[in-house]
Tab-separated table of C-alpha atoms and ligand atoms in Angstrom:
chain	number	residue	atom	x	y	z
A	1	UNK	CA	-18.223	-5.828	9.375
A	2	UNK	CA	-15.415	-3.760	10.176
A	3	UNK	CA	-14.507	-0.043	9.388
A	4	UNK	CA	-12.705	-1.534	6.406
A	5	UNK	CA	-15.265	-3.512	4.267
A	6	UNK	CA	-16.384	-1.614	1.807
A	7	UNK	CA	-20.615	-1.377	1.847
A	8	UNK	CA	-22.136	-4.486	0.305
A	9	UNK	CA	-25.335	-2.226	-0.734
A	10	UNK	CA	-23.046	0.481	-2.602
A	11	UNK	CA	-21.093	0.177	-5.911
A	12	UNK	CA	-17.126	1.504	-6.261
A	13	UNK	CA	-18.134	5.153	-7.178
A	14	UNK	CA	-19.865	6.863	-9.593
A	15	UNK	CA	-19.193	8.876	-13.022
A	16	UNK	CA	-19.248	12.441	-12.515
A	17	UNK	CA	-19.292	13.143	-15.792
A	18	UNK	CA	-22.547	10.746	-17.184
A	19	UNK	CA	-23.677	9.642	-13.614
A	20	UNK	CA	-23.319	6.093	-14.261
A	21	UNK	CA	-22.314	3.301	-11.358
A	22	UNK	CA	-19.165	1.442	-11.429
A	23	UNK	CA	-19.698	-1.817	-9.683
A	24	UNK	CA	-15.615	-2.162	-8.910
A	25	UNK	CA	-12.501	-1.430	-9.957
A	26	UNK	CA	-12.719	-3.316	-13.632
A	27	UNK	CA	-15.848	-1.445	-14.279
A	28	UNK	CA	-14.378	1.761	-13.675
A	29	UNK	CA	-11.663	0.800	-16.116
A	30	UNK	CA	-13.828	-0.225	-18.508
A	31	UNK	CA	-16.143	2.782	-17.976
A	32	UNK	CA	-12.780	4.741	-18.785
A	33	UNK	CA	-11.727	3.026	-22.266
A	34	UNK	CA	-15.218	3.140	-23.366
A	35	UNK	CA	-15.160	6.603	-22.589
A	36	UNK	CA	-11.896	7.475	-24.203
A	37	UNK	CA	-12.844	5.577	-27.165
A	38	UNK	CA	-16.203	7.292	-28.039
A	39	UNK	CA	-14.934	10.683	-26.585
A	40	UNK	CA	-11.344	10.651	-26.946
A	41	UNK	CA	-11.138	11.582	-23.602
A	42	UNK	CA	-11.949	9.475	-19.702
A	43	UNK	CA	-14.929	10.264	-18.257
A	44	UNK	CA	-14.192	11.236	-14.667
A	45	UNK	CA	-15.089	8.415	-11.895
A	46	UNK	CA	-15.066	9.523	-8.055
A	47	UNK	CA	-14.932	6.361	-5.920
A	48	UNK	CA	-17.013	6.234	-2.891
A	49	UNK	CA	-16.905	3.304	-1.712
A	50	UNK	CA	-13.167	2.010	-1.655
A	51	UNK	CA	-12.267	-1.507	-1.635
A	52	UNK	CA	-11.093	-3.295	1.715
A	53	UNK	CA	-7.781	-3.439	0.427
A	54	UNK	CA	-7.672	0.204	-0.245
A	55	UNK	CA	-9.235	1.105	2.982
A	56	UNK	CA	-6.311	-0.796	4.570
A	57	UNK	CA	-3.867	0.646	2.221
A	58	UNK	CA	-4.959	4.210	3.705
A	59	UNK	CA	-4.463	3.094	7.012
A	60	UNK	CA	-1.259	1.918	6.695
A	61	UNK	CA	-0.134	5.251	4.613
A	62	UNK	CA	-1.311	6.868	7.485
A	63	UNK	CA	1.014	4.984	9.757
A	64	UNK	CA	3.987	5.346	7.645
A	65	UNK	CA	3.277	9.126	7.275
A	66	UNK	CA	2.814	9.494	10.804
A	67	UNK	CA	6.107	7.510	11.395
A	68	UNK	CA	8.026	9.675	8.895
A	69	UNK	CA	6.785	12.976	11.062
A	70	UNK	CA	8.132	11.495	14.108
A	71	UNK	CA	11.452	10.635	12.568
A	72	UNK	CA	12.165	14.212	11.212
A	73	UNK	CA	10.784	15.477	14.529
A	74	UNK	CA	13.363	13.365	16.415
A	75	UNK	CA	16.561	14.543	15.210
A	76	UNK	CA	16.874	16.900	17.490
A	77	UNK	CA	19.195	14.690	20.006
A	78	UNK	CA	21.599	14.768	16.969
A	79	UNK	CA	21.602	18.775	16.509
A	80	UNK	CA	21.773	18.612	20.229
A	81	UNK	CA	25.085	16.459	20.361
A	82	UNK	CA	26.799	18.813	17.691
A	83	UNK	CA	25.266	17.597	14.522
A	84	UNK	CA	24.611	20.045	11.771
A	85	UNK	CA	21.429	20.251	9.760
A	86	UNK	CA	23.697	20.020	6.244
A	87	UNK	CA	25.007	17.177	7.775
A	88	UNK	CA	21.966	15.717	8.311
A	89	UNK	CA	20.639	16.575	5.097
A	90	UNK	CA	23.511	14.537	3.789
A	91	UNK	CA	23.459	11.641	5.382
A	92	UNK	CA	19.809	10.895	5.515
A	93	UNK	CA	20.105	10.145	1.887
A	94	UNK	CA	21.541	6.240	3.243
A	95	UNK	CA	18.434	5.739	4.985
A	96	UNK	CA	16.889	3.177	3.318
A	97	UNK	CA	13.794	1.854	5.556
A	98	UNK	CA	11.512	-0.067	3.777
A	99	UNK	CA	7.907	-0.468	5.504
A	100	UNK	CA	7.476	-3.928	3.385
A	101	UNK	CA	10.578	-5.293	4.515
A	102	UNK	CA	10.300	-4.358	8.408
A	103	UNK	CA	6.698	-6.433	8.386
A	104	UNK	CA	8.356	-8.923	6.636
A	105	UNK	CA	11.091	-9.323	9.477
A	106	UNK	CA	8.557	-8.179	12.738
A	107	UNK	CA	9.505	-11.262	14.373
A	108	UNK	CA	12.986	-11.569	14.052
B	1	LIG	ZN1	-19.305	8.380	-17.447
């Protein structure tokens, strides 16, 4: 078992509202149209125990965050050859990296 598999012994996450266990992501839809429908309004579900695809989904947010930070932290060799922040500001609008499409292409 690996930091990312979600406890076998625990469900999804629980209803704050009624209490109730949600088994997995289905059940906590269904918990919320149930709810809606008697209530007119979701019960409110906090998830404890987040799927393995989730889990990994975090990690890689993490990644791309942490990537992001180190981009805007590295412009500095631009301002430092003459570039201008507006400048910047400008043309970073073309930069279209895509975190999908560079896994896609790591072994190019
Ligand atoms: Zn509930």
């Amino acid at each position: 078992m690996s930091r990312f598999d979600p406890d076998p012994d625990k469900p999804y996450g629980s209803c704050e509202t009624c209490g109730e266990a949600v088994a997995d992501r289905p059940a906590m839809s269904a918990h919320f149209a149930a709810t809606r429908a008697t209530s007119g309004r979701s019960h409110t579900v906090r998830v404890t125990n987040r799927t393995r695809t989730e889990r990994i989904e975090d990690a890689l947010e993490e990644l791309a965050e942490s990537a992001l930070y180190d981009f805007t932290e590295s412009t500095s060799w631009l301002t430092n050859d003459g570039v201008t922040e507006e400048e910047i500001t400008e043309a970073v609008r073309s930069v279209t990296a895509d975190f999908a499409d560079a896994w896609a292409h790591r072994d190019d």
